[in-house]
Coordinates of C-alpha atoms and ligand atoms in Angstrom, one line a residue:
X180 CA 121.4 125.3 100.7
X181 CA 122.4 123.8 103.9
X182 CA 119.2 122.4 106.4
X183 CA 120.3 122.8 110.3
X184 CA 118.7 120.7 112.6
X185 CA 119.4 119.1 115.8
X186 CA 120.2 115.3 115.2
X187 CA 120.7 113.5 112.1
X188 CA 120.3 109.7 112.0
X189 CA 121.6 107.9 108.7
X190 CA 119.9 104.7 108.2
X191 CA 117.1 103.5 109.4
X192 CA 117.3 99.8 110.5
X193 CA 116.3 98.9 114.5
X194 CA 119.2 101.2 115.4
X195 CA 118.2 104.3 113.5
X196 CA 114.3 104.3 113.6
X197 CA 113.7 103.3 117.3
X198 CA 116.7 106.5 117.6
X199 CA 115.3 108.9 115.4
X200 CA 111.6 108.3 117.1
X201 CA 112.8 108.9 120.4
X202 CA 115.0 111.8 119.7
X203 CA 111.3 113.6 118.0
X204 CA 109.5 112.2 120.8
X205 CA 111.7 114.6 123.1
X206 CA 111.4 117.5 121.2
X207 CA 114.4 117.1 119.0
X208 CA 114.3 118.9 115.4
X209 CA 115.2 115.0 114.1
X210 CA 115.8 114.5 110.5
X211 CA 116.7 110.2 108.7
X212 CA 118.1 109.5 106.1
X213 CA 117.5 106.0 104.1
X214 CA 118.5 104.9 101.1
X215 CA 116.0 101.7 101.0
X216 CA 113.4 100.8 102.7
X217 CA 112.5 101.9 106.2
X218 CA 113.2 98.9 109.3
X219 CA 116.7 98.0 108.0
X220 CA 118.1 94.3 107.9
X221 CA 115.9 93.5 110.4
X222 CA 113.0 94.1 109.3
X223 CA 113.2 93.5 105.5
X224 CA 116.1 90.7 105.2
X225 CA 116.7 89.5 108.9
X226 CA 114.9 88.8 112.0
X227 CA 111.3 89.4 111.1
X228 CA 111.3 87.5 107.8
X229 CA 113.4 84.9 109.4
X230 CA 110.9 84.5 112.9
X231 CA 107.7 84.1 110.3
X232 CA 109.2 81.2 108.3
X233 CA 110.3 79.7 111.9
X234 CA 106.5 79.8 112.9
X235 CA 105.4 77.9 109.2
X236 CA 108.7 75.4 110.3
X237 CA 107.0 75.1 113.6
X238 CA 103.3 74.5 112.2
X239 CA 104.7 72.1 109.5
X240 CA 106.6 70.3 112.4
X241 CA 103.0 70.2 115.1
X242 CA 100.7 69.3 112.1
X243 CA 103.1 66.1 111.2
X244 CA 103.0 65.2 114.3
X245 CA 99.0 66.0 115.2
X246 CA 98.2 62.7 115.3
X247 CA 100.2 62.1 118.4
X248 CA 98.3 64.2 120.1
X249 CA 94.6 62.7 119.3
X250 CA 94.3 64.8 116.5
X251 CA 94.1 63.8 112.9
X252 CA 94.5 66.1 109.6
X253 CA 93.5 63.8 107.3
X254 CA 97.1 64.8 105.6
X255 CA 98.9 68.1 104.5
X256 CA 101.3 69.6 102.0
X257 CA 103.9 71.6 102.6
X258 CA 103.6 75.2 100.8
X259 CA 106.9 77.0 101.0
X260 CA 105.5 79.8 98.4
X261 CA 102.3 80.2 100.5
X262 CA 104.6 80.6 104.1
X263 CA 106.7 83.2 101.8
X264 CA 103.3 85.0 101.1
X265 CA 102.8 85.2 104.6
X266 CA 106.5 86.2 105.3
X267 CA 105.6 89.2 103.2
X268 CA 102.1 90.3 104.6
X269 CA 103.6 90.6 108.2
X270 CA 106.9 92.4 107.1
X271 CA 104.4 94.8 105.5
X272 CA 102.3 95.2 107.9
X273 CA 105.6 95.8 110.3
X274 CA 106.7 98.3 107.8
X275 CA 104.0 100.0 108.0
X276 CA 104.5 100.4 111.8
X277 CA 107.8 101.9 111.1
X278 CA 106.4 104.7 108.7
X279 CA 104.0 105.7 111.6
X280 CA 106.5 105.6 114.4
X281 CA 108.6 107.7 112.0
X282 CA 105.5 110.4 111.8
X283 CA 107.1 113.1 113.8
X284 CA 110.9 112.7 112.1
X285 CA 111.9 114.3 108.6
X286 CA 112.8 111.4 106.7
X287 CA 115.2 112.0 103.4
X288 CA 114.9 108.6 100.8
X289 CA 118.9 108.7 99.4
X290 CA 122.5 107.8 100.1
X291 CA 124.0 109.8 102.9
X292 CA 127.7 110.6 102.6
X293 CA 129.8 112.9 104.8
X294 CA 130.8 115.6 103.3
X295 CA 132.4 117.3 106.5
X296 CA 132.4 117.4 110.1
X297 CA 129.0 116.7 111.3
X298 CA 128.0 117.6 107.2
X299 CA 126.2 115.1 105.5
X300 CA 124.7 115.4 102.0
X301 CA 121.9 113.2 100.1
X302 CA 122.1 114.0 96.4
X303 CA 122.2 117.9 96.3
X304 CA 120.7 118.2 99.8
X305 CA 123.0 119.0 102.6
X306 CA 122.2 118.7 106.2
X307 CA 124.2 119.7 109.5
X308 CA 123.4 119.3 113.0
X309 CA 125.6 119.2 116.6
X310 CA 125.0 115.4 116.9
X311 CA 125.3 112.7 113.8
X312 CA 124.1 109.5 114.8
X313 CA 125.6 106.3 112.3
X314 CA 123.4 103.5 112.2
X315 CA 124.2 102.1 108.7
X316 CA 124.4 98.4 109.6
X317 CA 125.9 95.1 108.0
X318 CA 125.5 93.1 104.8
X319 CA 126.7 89.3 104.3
X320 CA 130.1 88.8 104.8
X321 CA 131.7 86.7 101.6
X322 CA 132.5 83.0 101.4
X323 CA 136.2 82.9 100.9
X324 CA 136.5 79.9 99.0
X325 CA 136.8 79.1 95.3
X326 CA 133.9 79.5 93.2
X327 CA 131.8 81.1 96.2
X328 CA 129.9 83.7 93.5
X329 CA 127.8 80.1 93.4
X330 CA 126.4 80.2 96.7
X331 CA 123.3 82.2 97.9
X332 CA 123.8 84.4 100.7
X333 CA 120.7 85.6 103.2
X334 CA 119.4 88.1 101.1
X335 CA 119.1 86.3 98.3
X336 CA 117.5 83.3 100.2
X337 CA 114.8 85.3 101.2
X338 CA 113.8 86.9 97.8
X339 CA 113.4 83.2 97.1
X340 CA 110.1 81.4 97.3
X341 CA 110.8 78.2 96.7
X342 CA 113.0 75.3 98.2
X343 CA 115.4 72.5 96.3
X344 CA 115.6 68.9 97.5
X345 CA 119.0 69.6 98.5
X346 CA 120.6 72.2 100.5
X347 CA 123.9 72.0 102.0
X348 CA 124.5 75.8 104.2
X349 CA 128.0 77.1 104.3
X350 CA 128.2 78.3 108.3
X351 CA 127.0 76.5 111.2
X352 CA 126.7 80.2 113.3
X353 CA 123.2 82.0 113.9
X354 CA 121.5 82.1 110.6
X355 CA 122.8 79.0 108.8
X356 CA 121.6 76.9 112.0
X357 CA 117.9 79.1 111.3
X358 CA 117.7 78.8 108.0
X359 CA 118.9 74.5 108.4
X360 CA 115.9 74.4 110.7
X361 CA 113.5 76.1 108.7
X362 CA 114.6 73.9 105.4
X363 CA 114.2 70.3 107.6
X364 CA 110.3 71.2 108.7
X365 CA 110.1 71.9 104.9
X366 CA 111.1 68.4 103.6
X367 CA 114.8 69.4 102.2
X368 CA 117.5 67.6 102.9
X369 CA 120.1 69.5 104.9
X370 CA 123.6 69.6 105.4
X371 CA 125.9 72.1 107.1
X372 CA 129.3 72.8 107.5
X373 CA 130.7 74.4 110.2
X374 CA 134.6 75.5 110.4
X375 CA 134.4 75.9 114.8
X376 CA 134.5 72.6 116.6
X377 CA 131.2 73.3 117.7
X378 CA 128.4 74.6 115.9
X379 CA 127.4 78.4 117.3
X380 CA 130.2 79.2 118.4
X381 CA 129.1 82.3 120.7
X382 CA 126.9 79.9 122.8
X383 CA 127.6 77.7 126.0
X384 CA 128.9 74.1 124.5
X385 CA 126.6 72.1 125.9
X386 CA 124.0 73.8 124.5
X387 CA 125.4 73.7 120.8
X388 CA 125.6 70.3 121.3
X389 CA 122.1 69.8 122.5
X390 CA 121.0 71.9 119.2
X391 CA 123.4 69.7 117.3
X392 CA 122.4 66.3 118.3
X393 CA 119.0 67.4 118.2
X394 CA 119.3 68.7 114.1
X395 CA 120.8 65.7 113.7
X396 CA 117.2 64.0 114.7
X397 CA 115.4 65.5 112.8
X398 CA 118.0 64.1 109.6
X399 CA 120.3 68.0 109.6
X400 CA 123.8 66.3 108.7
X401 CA 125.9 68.8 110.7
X402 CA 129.5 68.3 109.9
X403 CA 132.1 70.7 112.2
X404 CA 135.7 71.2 111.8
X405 CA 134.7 71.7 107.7
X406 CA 136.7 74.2 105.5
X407 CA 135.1 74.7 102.4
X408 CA 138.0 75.2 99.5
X409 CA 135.4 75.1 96.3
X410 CA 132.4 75.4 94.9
X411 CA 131.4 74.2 91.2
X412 CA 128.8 73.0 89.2
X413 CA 127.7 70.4 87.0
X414 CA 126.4 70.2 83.7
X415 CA 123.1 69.7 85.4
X416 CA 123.2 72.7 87.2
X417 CA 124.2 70.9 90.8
X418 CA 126.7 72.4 92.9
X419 CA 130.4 70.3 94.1
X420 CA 131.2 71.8 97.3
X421 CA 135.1 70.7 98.3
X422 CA 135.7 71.0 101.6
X423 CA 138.6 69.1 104.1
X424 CA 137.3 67.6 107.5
X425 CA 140.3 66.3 110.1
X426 CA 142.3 66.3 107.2
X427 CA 140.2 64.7 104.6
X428 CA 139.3 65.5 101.4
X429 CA 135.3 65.2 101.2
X430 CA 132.8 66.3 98.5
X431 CA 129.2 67.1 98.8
X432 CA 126.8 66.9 95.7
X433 CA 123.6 69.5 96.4
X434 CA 121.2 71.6 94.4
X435 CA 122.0 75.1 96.7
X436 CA 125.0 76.5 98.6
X437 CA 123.7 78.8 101.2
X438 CA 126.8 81.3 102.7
X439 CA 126.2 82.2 105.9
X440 CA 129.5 82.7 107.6
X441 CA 129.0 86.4 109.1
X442 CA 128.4 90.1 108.2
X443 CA 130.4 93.0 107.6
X444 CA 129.7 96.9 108.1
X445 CA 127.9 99.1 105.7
X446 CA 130.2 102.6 105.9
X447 CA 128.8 105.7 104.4
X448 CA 130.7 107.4 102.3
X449 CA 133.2 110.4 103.5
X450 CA 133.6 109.2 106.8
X451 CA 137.6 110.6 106.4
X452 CA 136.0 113.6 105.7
X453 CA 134.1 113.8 109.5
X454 CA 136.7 112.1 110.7
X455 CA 135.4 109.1 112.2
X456 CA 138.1 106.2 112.8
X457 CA 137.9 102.2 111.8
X458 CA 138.7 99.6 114.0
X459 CA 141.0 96.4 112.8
X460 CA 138.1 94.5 111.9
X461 CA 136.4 97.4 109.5
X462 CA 133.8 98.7 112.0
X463 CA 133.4 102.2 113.1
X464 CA 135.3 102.8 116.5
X465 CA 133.3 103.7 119.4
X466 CA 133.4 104.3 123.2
X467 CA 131.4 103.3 125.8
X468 CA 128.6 106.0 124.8
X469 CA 128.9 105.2 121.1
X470 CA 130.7 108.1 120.3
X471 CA 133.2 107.9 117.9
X472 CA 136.6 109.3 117.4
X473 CA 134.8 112.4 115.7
X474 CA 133.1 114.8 118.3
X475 CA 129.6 114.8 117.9
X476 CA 129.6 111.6 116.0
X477 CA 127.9 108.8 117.0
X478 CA 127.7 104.9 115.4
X479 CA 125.5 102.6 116.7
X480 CA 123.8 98.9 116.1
X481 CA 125.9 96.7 113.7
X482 CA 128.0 98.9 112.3
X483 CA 130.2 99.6 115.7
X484 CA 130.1 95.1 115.4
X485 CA 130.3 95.5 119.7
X486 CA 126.9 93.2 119.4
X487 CA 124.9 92.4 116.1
X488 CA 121.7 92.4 117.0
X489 CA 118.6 94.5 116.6
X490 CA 117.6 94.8 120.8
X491 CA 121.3 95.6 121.0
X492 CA 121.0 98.7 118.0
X493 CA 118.2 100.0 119.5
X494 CA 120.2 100.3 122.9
X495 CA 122.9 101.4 121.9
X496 CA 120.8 104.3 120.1
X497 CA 119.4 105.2 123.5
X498 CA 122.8 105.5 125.2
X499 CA 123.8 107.5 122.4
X500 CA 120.8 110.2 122.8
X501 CA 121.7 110.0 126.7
X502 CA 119.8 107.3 128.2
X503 CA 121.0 104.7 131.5
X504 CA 120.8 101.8 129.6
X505 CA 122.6 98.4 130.9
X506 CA 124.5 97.1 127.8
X507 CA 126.5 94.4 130.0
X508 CA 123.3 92.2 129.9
X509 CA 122.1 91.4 126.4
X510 CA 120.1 88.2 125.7
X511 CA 120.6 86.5 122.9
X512 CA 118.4 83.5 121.1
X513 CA 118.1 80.8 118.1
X514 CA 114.8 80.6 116.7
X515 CA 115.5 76.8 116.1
X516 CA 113.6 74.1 116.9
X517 CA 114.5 73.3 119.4
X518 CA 115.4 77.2 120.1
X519 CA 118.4 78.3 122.2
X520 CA 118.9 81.5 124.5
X521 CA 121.8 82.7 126.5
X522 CA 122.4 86.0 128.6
X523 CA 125.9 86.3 130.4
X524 CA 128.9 84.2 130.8
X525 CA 129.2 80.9 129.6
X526 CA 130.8 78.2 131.3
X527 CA 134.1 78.2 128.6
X528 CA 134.4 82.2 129.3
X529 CA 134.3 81.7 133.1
X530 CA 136.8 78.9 132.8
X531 CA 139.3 81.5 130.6
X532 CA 138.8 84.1 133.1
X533 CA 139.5 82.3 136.1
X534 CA 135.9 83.1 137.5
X535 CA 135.4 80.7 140.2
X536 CA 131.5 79.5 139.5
X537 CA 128.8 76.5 139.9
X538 CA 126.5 75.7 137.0
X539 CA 123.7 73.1 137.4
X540 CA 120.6 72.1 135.2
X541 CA 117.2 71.4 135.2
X542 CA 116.1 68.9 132.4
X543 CA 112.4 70.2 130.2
X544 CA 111.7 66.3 130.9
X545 CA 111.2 67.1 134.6
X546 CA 108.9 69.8 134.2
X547 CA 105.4 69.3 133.9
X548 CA 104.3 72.3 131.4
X549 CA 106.9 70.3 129.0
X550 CA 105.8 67.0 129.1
X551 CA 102.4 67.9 129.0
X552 CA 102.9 69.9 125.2
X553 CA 104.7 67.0 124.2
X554 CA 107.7 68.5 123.4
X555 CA 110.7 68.1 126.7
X556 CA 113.8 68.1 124.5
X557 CA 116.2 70.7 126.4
X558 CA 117.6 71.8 129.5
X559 CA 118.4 75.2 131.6
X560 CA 122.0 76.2 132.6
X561 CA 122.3 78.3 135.7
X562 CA 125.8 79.5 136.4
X563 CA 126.5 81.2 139.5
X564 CA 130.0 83.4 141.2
X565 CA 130.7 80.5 143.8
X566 CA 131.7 82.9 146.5
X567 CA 128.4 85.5 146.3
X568 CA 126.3 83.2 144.4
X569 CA 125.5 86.3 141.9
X570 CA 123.8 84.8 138.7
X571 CA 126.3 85.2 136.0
X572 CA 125.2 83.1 133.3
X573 CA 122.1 81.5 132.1
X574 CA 121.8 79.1 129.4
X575 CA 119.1 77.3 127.3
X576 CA 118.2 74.7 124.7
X577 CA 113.9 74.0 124.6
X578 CA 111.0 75.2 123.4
X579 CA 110.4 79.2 124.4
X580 CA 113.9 79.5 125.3
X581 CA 114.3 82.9 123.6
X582 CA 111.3 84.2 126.0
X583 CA 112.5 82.1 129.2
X584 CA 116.1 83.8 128.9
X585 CA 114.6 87.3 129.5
X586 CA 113.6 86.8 132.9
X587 CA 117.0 85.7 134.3
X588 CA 118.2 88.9 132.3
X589 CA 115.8 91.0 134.5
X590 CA 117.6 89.0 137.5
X591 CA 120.9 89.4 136.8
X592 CA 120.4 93.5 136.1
X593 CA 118.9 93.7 139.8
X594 CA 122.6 92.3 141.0
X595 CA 120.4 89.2 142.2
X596 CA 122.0 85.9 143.6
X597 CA 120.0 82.7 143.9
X598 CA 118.5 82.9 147.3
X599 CA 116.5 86.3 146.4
X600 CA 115.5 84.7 143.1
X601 CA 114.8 81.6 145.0
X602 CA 112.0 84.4 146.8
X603 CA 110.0 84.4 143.6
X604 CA 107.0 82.0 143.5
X605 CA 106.6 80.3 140.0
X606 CA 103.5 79.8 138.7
X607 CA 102.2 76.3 137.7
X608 CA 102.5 74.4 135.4
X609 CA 104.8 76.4 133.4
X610 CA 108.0 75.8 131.9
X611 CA 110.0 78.8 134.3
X612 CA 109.5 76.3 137.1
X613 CA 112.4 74.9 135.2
X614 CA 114.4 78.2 135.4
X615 CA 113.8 78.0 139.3
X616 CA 114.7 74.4 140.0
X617 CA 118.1 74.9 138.0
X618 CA 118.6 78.1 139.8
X619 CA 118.2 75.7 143.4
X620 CA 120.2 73.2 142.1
X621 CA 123.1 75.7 141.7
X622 CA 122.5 77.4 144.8
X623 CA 122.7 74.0 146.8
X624 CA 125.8 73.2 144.9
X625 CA 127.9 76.6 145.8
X626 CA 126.4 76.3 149.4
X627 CA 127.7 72.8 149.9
X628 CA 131.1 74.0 148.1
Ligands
FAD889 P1 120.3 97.6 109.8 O1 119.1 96.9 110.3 O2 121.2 96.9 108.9 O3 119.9 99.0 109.1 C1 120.8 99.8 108.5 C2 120.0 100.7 107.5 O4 120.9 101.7 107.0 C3 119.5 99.9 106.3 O5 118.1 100.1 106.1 C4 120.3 100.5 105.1 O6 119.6 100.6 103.9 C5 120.6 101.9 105.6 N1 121.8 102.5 105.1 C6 123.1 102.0 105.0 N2 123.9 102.9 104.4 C7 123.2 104.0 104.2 C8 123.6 105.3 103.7 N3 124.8 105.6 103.3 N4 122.6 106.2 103.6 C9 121.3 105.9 103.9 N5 120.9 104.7 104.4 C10 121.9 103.8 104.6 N6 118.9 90.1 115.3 C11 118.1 89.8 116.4 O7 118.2 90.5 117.5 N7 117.2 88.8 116.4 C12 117.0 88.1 115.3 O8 116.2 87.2 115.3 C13 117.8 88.3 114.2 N8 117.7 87.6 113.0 C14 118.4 87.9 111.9 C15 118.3 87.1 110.8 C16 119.0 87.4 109.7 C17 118.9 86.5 108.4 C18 119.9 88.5 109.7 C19 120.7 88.8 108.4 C20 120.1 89.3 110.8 C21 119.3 89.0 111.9 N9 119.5 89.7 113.1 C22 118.7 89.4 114.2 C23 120.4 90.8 113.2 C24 119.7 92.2 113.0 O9 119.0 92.2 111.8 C25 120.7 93.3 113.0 O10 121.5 93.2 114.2 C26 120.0 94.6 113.0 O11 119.2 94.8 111.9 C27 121.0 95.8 113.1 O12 120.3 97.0 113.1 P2 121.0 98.3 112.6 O13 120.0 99.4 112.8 O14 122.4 98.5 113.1 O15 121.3 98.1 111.0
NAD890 P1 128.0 84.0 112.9 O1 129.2 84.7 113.2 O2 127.0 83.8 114.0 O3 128.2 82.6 112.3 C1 129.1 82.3 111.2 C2 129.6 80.9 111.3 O4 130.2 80.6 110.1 C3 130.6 80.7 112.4 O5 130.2 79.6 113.2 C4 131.9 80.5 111.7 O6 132.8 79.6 112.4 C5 131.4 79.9 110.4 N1 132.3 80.0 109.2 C6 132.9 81.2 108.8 N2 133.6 80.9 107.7 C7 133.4 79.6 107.4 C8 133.8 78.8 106.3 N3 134.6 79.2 105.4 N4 133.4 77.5 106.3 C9 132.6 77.0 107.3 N5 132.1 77.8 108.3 C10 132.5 79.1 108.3 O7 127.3 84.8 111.6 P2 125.9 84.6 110.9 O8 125.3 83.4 111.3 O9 126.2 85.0 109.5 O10 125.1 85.8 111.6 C11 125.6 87.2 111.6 C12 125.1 88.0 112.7 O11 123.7 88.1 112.6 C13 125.4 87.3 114.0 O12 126.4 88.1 114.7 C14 124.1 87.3 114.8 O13 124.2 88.1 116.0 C15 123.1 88.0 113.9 N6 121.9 87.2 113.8 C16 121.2 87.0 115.0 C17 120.1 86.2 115.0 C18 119.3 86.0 116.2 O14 119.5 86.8 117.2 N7 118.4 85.0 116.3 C19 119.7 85.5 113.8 C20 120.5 85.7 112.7 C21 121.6 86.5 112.7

């Protein structure tokens, strides 16, 4: 028997839940379909589990350091089980909040595959509505290298719940510099290796470099310019990692590989069969409204790969139900310490473009909200159009940099240059005031130019 409803939503990470809530929330006969468990990547093997063992680094990191601040402990251990534990209770509690917001949808537990044009089938069920909405998401991509089966990849690192000495991560991108941070503040020793020239490649230089010479104080032994050829292991169970550097041969001796050098789509079965079309790179093809080359069918989140991240899913599920939703603008952050943020152009893609701009910065060491908690490692990167002064880039390495970013992202959505931003009062002593003095500094700089 064949069930028609309005919208069907396969999978349901960020992309598919937040989707699926707010097509029921408008009336729509909505029905999901997920073959694990409900929040996705996100919230089961990626950004929530991630952000809670970030907090424990954090902790682990203020409590060493409490006596600094006229405060003593009287010592501490470190409990890497006990911050999995609570990991677990907050990603349950979370997953509770999905089940609710999912209240009003029909959800299906099983596989989805197409089985037609806008058809899709879950075991012997088969479901059809006028709009099919893809929001299947990414897994780890593979370490090509020799031996890789012998490395861990994020999913595996998180069913994990305890730590060895030694850890040397495969990828110096988004997670491997999270999970390197999170591993320091737990006592490991750390290495990565990173094939770029720069660690996070994605992210403004000088930032990358500020998070890389500031891993490397806190004893991270980040190595770029690394490809890794093989991985083997003793007879004592440790792992050889080969890898060539400038053209060197070089060896590291470690107890844990972690892989984290990217992710790949998840594809339903039987997309042929709706005809939905691939891009080079594996992910689904999709226009500016996330439809793809199927009518009627939509792919959202990482699965279309146009941005992998959860805030980006979930918008991309609104502009695919209809919504006026700015997808130029998308912050991004490293939940590091210290943590990094960027929203817009950086200085490298202005410079390949040929966008004539200013950038200036504001150190944390000048602000007083920084020194005062102790902790003014960082700087904020404004980068301005010369001509207009339109804000087209912001950049950041401190603490709060992933909540600091947002506000410039609000800016740059209004079309704002820096004398109307320079109209906002900031509030005192906090570290935005940082924001606005970089945000002066390049407006002085493209006046005077
Ligand atoms: P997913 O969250 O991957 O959800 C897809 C769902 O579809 C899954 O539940 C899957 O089981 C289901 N599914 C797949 N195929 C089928 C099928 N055939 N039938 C039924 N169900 C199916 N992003 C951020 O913005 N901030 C962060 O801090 C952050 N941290 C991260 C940390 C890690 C370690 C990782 C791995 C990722 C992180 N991300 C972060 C990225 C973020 O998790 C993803 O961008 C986001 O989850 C993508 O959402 P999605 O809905 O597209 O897919
Ligand atoms: P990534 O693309 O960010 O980084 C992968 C890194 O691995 C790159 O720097 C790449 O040069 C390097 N690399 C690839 N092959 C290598 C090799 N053989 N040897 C050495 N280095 C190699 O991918 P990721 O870190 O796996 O993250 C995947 C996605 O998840 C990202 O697109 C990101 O958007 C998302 N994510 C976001 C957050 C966040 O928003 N805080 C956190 C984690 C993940």
């Amino acid at each position: 028997m064949t069930t028609n409803c309005d919208i069907i939503v396969i999978g349901a990470g960020p992309g598919g839940y937040e989707t699926a809530a707010r097509a029921a929330a408008c009336g729509l006969d909505t029905v999901i379909v997920e073959r694990d468990l409900p929040g996705g990547t996100c919230l089961n093997r990626g950004c929530i589990p991630t952000k809670a063992l970030c907090r424990s680094a954090e902790v682990a990191m203020t409590v060493k350091d409490a006596f600094d601040y006229g405060v003593s402990t009287g010592g501490f251990t470190l409990d890497y089980a006990a911050a999995c534990a609570r990991r677990d209770a907050v990603v349950g509690e979370l997953r509770q909040g999905v089940v609710t917001l999912l209240e009003g949808v029909r959800t299906v537990r099983g596989e989805a595959r197409f089985i037609g044009e806008r058809t899709v089938a879950v075991g012997d069920e088969v479901f059809t509505a006028p709009k099919v909405i893809i929001a299947t998401g990414s897994c780890p991509a593979p370490l090509r290298a020799e031996g890789s089966g012998l490395a861990v990849d994020s999913d595996r690192l998180l069913a994990m719940d305890r730590l060895p000495a030694e850890i040397t991560v495969v990828g110096g991108g988004v997670i491997g510099m999270e999970f390197a941070s999170i591993f320091a503040a737990f006592g490991c020793n750390v290495s990565v290796l990173e094939y770029c020239q720069e660690i996070l490649p994605p992210f403004d230089r000088e930032i990358a470099k500020r998070l890389r010479m500031a891993m490397k104080r806190r004893g991270v032994d980040v190595t770029v310019q690394a490809s890794v050829s093989r991985i083997s292991v003793t007879d004592e169970g440790r792992r050889v990692v080969e890898y060539t550097c400038k053209g060197k041969d070089k060896t590291i001796v470690t107890d844990m590989v972690v892989a984290a050098v990217g992710r790949r789509p998840v594809l339903p079965q039987g997309l042929e069969l709706a005809g939905v079309e691939l891009t080079e790179k594996g992910f689904i093809k999709v226009d500016g409204s996330m439809i793809t080359s199927a009518p009627g069918v939509y792919a959202i989140g990482d699965v279309n790969g146009l941005c992998m991240l959860a805030h980006a899913a979930s918008a991309q599920g609104r502009v695919a139900l209809g919504e006026r939703v700015n997808l130029d603008i998308i912050p991004s952050a490293v939940f590091t310490v210290p943590e990094c943020a960027m929203v817009g152009m950086t200085e490298q893609q202005c410079a390949e473009a040929g966008t004539d701009y200013v950038a200036a910065t504001a150190t944390f060491r000048s602000n007083g909200k920084a020194m005062a908690t102790g902790d003014a490692e960082g700087l904020v990167m404004v980068i301005l159009n010369r001509a207009d002064r339109r804000i087209i880039g912001c950049h950041i390495c401190g603490q709060h940099a992933s909540d600091l970013i947002q506000e410039v992202a609000v800016a740059m959505a209004a079309g704002m240059d820096s004398s109307r931003f320079a109209e906002v009062v900031h509030g005192h002593p906090t570290l935005s005031e940082c924001v606005a003095s970089a945000m002066e500094k390049a407006d002085e700089a493209a006046r005077k130019s």
